XYZ file of C-alpha atoms in Angstrom:
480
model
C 66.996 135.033 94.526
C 70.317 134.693 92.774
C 69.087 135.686 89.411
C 67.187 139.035 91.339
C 70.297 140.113 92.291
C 72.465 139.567 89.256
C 70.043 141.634 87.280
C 70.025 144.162 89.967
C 73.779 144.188 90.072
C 73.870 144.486 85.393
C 71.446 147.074 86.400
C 73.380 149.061 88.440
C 76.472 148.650 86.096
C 74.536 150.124 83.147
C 73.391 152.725 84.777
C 76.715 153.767 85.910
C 78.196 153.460 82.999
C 75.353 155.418 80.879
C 76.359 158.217 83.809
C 79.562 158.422 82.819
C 78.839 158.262 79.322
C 76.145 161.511 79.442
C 79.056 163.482 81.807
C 80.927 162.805 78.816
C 78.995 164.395 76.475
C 77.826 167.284 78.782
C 81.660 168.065 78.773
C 81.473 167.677 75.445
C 78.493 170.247 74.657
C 80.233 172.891 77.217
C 83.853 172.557 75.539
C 82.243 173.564 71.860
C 80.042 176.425 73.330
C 83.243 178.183 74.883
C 85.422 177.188 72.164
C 83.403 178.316 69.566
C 84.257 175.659 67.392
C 84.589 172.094 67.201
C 86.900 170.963 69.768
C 89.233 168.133 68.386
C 89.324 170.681 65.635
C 91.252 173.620 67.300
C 93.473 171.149 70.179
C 95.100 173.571 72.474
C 96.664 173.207 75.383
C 93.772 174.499 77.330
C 91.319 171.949 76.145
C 94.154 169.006 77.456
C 92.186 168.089 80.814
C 88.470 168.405 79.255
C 89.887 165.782 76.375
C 91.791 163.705 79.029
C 88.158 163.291 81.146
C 86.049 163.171 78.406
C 88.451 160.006 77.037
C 89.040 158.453 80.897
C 85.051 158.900 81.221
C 84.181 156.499 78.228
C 86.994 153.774 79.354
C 85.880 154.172 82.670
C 82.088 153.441 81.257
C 83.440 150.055 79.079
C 85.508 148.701 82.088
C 82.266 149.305 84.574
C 80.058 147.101 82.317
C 83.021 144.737 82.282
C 83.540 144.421 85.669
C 81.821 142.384 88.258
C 80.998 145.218 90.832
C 77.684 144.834 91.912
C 75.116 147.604 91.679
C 75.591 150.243 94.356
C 79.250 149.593 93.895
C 79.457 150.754 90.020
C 77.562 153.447 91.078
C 80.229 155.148 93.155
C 81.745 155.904 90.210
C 79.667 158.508 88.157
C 78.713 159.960 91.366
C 82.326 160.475 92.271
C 83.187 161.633 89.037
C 80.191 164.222 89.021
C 81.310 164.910 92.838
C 84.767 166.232 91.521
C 83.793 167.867 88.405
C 81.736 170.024 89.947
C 83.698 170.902 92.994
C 86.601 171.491 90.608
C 84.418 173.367 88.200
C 82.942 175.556 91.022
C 85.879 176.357 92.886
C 87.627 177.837 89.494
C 84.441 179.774 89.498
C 84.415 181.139 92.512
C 87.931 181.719 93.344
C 90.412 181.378 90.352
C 88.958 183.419 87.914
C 88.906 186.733 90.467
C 92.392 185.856 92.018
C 94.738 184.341 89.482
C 93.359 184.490 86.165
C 94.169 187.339 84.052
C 91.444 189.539 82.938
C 92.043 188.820 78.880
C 91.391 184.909 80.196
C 88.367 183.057 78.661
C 86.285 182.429 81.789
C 84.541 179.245 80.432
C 87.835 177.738 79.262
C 89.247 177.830 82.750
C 86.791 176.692 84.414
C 86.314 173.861 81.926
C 90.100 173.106 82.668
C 89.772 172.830 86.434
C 86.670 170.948 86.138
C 88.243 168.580 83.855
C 90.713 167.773 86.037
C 88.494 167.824 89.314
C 86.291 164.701 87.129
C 89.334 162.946 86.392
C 90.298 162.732 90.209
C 86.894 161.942 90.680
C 86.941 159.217 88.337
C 89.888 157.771 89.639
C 88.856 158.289 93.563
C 85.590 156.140 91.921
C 87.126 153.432 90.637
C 89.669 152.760 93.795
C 87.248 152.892 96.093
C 85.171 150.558 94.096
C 87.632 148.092 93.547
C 88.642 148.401 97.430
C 84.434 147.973 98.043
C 84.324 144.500 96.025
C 87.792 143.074 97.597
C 87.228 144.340 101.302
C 83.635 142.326 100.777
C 84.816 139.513 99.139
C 87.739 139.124 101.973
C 84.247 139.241 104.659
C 82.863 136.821 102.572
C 85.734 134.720 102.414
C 86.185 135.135 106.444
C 83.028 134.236 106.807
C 82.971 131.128 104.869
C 86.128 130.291 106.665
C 84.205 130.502 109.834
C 81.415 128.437 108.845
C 84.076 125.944 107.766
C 85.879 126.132 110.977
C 82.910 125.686 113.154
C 81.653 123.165 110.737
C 83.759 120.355 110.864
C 82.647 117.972 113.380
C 86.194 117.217 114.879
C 87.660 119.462 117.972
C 89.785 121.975 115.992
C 92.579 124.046 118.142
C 94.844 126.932 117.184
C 97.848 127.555 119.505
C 101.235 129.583 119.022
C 104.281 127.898 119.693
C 104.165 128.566 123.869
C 101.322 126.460 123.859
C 98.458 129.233 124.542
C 95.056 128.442 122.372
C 94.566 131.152 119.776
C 91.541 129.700 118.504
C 88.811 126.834 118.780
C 85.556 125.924 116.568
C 82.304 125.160 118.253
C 82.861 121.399 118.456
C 85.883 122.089 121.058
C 83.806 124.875 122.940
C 81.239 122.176 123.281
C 83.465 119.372 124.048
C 86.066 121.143 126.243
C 84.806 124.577 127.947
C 81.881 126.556 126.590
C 83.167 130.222 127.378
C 85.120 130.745 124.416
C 86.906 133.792 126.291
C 87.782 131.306 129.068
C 89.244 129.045 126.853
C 91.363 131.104 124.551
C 94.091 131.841 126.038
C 94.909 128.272 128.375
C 97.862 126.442 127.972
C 97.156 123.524 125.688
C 98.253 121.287 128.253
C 95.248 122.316 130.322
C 92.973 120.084 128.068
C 95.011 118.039 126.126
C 97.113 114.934 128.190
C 100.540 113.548 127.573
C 100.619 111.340 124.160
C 100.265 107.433 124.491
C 103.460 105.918 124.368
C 104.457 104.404 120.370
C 101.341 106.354 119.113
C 103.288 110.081 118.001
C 103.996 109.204 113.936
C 104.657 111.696 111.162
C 102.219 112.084 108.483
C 103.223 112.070 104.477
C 101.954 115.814 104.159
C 104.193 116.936 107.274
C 101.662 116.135 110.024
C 102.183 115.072 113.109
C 99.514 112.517 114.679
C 99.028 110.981 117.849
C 96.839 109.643 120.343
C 95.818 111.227 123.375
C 92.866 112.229 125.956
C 91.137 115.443 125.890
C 90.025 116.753 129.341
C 86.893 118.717 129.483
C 86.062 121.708 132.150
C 84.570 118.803 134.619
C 87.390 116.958 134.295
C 86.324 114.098 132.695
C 88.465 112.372 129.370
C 87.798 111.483 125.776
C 90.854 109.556 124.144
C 91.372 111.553 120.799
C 93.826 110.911 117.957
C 95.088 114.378 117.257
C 96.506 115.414 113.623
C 98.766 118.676 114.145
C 100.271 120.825 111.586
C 102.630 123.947 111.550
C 100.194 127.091 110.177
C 100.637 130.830 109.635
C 97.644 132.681 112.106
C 97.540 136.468 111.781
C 100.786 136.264 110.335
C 102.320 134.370 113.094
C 103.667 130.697 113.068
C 100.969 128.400 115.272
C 99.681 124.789 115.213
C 96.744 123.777 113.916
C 95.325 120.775 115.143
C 92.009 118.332 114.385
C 90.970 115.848 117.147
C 89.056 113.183 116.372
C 86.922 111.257 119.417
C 88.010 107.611 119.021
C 86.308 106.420 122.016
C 84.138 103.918 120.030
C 87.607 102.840 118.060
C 89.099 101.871 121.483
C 85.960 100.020 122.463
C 86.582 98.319 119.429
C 89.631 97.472 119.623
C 89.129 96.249 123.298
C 86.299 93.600 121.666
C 88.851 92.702 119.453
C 91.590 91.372 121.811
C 88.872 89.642 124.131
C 87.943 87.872 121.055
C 91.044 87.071 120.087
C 92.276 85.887 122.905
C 89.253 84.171 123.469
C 90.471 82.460 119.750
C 93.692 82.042 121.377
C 92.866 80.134 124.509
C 90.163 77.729 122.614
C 92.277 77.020 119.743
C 95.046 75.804 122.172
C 92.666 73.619 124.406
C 91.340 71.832 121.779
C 94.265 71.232 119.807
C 95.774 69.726 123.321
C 92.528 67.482 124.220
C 92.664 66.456 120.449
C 96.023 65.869 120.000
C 95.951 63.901 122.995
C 93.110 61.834 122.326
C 94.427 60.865 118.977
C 97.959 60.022 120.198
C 96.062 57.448 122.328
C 94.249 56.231 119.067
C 97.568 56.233 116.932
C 99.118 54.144 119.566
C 96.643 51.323 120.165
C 96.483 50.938 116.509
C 100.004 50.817 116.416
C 100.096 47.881 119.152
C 97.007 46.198 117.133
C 99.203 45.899 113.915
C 100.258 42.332 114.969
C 96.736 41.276 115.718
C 94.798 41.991 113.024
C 94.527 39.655 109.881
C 94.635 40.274 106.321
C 91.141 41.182 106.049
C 91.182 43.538 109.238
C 94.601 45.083 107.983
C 92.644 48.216 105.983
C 90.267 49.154 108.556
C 93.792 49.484 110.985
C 95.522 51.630 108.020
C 92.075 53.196 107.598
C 92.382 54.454 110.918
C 96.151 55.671 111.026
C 95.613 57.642 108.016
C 92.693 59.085 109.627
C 94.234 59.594 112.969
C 97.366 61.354 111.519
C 95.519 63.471 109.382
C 93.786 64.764 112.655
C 96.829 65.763 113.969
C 98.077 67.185 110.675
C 94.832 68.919 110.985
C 95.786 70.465 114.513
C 98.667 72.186 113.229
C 96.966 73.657 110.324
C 94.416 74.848 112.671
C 96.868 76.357 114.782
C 98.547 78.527 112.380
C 95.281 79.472 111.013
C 94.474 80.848 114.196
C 97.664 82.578 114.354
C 96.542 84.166 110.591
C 93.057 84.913 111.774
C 94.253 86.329 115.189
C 96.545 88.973 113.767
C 99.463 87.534 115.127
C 101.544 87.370 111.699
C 101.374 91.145 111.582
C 104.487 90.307 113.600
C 107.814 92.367 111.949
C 108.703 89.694 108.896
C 112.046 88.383 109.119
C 114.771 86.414 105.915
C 113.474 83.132 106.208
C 116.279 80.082 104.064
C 114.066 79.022 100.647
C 116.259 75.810 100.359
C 116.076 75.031 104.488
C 112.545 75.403 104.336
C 111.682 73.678 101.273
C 114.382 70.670 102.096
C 112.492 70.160 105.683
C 109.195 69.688 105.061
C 110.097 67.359 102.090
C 111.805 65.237 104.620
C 108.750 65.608 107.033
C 106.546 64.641 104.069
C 108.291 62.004 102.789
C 107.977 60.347 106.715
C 104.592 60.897 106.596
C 103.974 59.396 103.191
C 106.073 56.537 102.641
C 103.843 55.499 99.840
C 104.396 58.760 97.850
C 107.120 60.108 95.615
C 108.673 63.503 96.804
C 111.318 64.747 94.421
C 113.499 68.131 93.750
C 113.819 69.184 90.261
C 116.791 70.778 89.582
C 118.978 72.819 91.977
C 117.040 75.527 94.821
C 118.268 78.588 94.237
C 120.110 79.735 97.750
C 117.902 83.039 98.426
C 116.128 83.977 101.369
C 112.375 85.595 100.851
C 110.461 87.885 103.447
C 108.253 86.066 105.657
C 108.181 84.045 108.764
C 108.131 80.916 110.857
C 105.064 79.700 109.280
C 106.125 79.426 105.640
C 107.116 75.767 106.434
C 103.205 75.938 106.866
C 102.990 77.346 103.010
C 104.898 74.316 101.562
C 103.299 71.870 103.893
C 100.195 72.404 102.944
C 100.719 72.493 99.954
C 102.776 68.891 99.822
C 99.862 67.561 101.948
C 97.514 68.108 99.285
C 99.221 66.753 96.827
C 99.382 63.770 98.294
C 96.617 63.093 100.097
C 93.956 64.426 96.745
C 95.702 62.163 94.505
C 93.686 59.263 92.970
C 96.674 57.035 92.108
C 98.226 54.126 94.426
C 101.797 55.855 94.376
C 101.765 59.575 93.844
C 104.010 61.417 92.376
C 105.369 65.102 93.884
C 107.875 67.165 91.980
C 109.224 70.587 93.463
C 111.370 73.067 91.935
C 112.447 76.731 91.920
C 113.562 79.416 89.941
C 114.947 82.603 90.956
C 113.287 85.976 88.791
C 116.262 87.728 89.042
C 114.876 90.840 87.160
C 111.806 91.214 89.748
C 114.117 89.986 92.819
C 111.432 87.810 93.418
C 111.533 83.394 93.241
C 109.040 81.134 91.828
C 108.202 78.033 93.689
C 106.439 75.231 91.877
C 104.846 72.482 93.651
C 103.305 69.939 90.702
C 101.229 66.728 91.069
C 100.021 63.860 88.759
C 96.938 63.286 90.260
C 93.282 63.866 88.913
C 93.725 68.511 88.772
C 91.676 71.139 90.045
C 87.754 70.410 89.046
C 86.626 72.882 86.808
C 83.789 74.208 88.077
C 85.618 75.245 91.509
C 85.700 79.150 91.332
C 88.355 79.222 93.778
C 90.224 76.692 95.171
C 91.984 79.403 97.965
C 88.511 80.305 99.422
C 87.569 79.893 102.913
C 86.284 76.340 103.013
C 87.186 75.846 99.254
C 87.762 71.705 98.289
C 86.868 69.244 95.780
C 84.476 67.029 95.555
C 84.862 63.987 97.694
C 88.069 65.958 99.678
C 87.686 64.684 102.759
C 89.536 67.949 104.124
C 88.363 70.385 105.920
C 89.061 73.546 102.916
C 91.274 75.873 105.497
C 94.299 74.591 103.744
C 94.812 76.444 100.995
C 92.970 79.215 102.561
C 95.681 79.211 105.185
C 98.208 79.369 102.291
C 96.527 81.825 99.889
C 96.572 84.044 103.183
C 100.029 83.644 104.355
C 101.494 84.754 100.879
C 99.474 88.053 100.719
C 100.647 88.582 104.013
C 104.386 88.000 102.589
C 103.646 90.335 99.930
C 103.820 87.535 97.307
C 101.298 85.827 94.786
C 99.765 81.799 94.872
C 97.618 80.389 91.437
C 97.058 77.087 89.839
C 97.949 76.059 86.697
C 97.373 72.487 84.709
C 100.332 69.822 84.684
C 101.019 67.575 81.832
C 99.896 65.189 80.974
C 98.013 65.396 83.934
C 97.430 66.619 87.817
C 98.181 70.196 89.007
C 100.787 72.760 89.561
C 100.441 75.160 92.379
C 102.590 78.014 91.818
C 104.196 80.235 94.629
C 105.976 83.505 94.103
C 108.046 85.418 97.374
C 110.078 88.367 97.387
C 113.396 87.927 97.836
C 115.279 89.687 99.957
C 118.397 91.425 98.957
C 121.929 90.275 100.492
C-alpha cells in the first residue's frame, strides 16, 4: 500500500514537471515564430517576460521533482501555470491589442508579453498553493495523530484554563468520569476531582506538580488517583494539563502491607517477651545451681549460660531485624557519636565475654556519621561474631578507625584472629548466610549488611594476618 502510493505520488511529480517543461518549449516555439529569429539572439525588452517564464518554468519543473508533494498536489502547478498563461495571453488578445496597443505594434509580441507574465503568476499562484496543500495536510495529519495519542493513553487526561473550567478530556476520562463529552467540557475541575490528600502535593524534577487525590464519576462514586499536572499552552492560551493514574490497586496494596507489618510488629514483640522471659528464668536457676554442681557438671551449667544468653542476644537481633524488615528505619536519619557508639558496645561486649580480648587500636576519630539508633546494632553484631565464631580459648578483638577525609566518609575496622571466612561461602551478608558448624541463626550479618545500605554506606570482608578476619565498615560522615 505504501509503495502504491509513493509511485503514484513520483508519478504525479513527473508528470507535472514534464508539463511545465513542454509549456516551456511551446513558449519557446511561439517567441521564434513572431520574432523571426532566434530569440536569445535578438534580447529586447519585449521578449523580458516570455524569457523570465520560460526560465521560472524549468526551475519550477527541477524543484517539483525535488519536492515531496504528492501527486495531485504537483499537479496544481502546470495546470495553474497553463491557467494564467492563457488567460493572460487571451485577454491581450481580446482587449489590449484593439484598445491600447498602437497600430505599428507586433500583435504576437504583445500578446506573448502578457501571456508571459499571466504564466509566471500562474506559476507562482501553483507553487503557494501547493506548498500551503502539503503543510495544511500535514498539520491534519499531525492533529490527528495527536488525537489518537490523546485518546490513547490509558490514564484520565484533563485540559483546564487557569479558572478551573475543563477545556479538554481523552476517552479514558469520558469513560471514567461522564460520557457526554459536551457535558463535561466546560465543569469546574472541582466537580470531579476532590481536595488533595494531606503530605501527598510534591513537585516533580521536570516542573510537575503531583499529588494524590479521588476522582468522582457522574454517579458519584470515587477512584483515588495520583494526578501529574503541568502548566501547557492550549490554543494559544496558558492551561494545565494533567494525567491521572487509577491507583486503587496501589492503595490495596499498601493497606496489605501495614496489616502485615503490623502483624510482624505485634508477633515479633510477643515472642521476644515470652522468650525473653522464659530464658531469664533459665539464666537464673543456673545461676543459683553454680554452687551445686561439681567439677564434672560445671560445663553442662556454662553450656547452658552461653546458650541461654545467646537467646537473648538473639531477641534483640531479632527485634531490630524486624524493625529493618518492617520499614521502620525509613525513619528521617539523624548524627549519631562514632566514638559513643563504638566505646558502648565494647563495654557491653567485654561484660558479656569476659573470656575475650576487646581492644581499640589507635585513637576514634570524633565524627558523627548519618544513621540511627540501631547502629549500636551494626557494631554489635559484628563484635558478637567475632567472638562467639572464634575457634581459640581466648579470642582476640581489635577495633579501629580512620577518618577518609577526602570522601567525608570513616572507615571502621572490626578484625579477629580466629579461623576467617570459609571460602566457598558466596556471601557471608545473605539472608541466612553462616559457616559451617555456626550455631547462629545467619540474620546477623544480614541485619548489618542491611542497616549500612540503608545509611548510605558500604560493609566487605577482607583476610587478617596472620590469621582470622576483618570486617570492614564505611559511613558517611556528616559535616559540622
Amino acid at each position: 500500500m505504501v509503495g502504491t502510493l509513493v509511485s503514484g505520488s513520483s508519478f504525479g511529480r513527473i508528470v507535472g514537471a514534464g508539463g511545465l517543461v513542454s509549456l516551456a518549449v511551446a513558449v519557446l516555439a511561439l517567441w521564434a515564430r513572431w520574432l523571426g529569429s532566434v530569440p536569445w539572439r535578438a534580447p529586447t525588452l519585449a521578449a523580458a517576460a516570455p524569457a523570465g517564464l520560460v526560465v521560472l518554468l524549468v526551475v519550477s519543473a527541477g524543484w517539483l521533482l525535488r519536492s515531496d508533494l504528492d501527486g495531485p498536489t504537483a499537479l496544481l502547478v502546470p495546470v495553474a501555470a497553463l491557467v494564467g498563461t492563457a488567460t493572460f495571453g487571451g485577454f491581450a488578445r481580446a482587449v489590449v491589442l484593439g484598445v491600447v496597443v498602437p497600430p505599428d505594434a507586433r500583435p504576437g509580441l504583445v500578446v506573448l508579453n502578457f501571456a508571459g507574465a499571466g504564466g509566471a503568476a500562474g506559476v507562482v499562484v501553483g507553487l503557494f498553493v501547493a506548498r500551503q496543500s502539503t503543510t495544511i495536510r500535514a498539520l491534519r495529519n499531525a492533529r490527528d495523530e495527536y488525537r489518537d495519542l490523546f485518546d490513547g493513553v490509558g490514564d484520565t487526561v484533563l485540559v483546564h484554563d487557569t479558572r478551573g473550567r475543563i477545556l479538554a478530556a481523552n476517552e479514558a476520562a469520558l469513560a471514567r468520569l461522564d460520557d457526554d463529552p459536551a457535558s463535561l467540557r466546560g465543569r469546574p475541575i472541582g466537580d470531579v476531582e476532590g481536595d488533595a490528600e494531606a503530605g501527598t502535593r510534591y513537585a516533580a524534577g521536570d516542573d510537575r506538580i503531583v499529588y494524590e487525590t479521588v476522582h468522582v464519576t457522574a454517579d458519584g462514586q470515587t477512584t483515588p488517583v495520583e494526578v501529574s499536572a503541568r502548566f501547557v499552552r492550549y490554543h494559544d492560551a496558558p492551561a494545565v494539563l494533567s494525567v491521572a493514574r487509577d491507583i486503587s490497586d496501589r492503595r490495596a496494596s499498601e493497606r496489605e502491607l501495614a496489616r502485615a507489618r503490623d502483624q510482624l510488629r505485634a508477633l515479633n514483640r510477643v515472642l521476644r517477651h515470652d522468650i525473653r522471659n522464659d530464658m531469664q528464668i533459665v539464666l537464673g536457676i543456673a545461676d543459683l545451681l553454680d554452687d551445686h554442681v561439681d567439677e564434672a557438671g560445671q560445663d553442662y551449667l556454662d553450656t547452658i549460660t552461653t546458650t541461654g544468653e545467646h537467646v537473648v542476644e538473639l531477641t534483640r537481633s531479632s527485634r531490630d531485624l524486624a524493625r529493618t524488615v518492617a520499614g521502620e528505619t525509613e525513619l528521617p536519619l539523624e548524627p549519631v557519636s562514632l566514638p559513643e557508639t563504638l566505646r558502648e558496645e565494647l563495654d557491653r561486649r567485654r561484660n558479656a565475654f569476659a573470656d575475650a580480648t576487646l581492644t581499640v587500636e589507635g585513637e576514634l576519630p570524633d565524627v558523627r556519621v548519618r544513621a540511627n539508633d540501631l547502629l549500636a546494632s551494626v557494631f554489635r553484631n559484628l563484635l558478637n561474631n567475632a567472638v562467639q565464631h572464634s575457634d581459640r580459648d581466648r579470642p582476640t578483638v581489635t577495633v579501629s578507625a580512620d577518618l577518609l577525609r577526602g570522601d567525608h566518609r570513616v572507615r571502621v575496622r572490626v578484625a579477629d584472629d580466629g579461623p576467617g571466612i570459609p571460602a566457598d561461602l558466596d556471601d557471608v551478608f545473605g539472608k541466612g548466610r553462616k559457616g559451617i558448624g555456626s550455631t547462629g541463626t545467619g540474620l546477623g550479618l544480614y541485619l548489618v549488611r542491611s542497616l549500612v545500605d540503608h545509611y548510605g554506606g558500604e560493609v566487605w570482608v577482607e583476610e587478617n594476618e596472620p590469621r582470622g578476619t576483618v570486617v570492614v565498615v564505611e559511613l558517611p560522615v556528616v559535616a559540622e
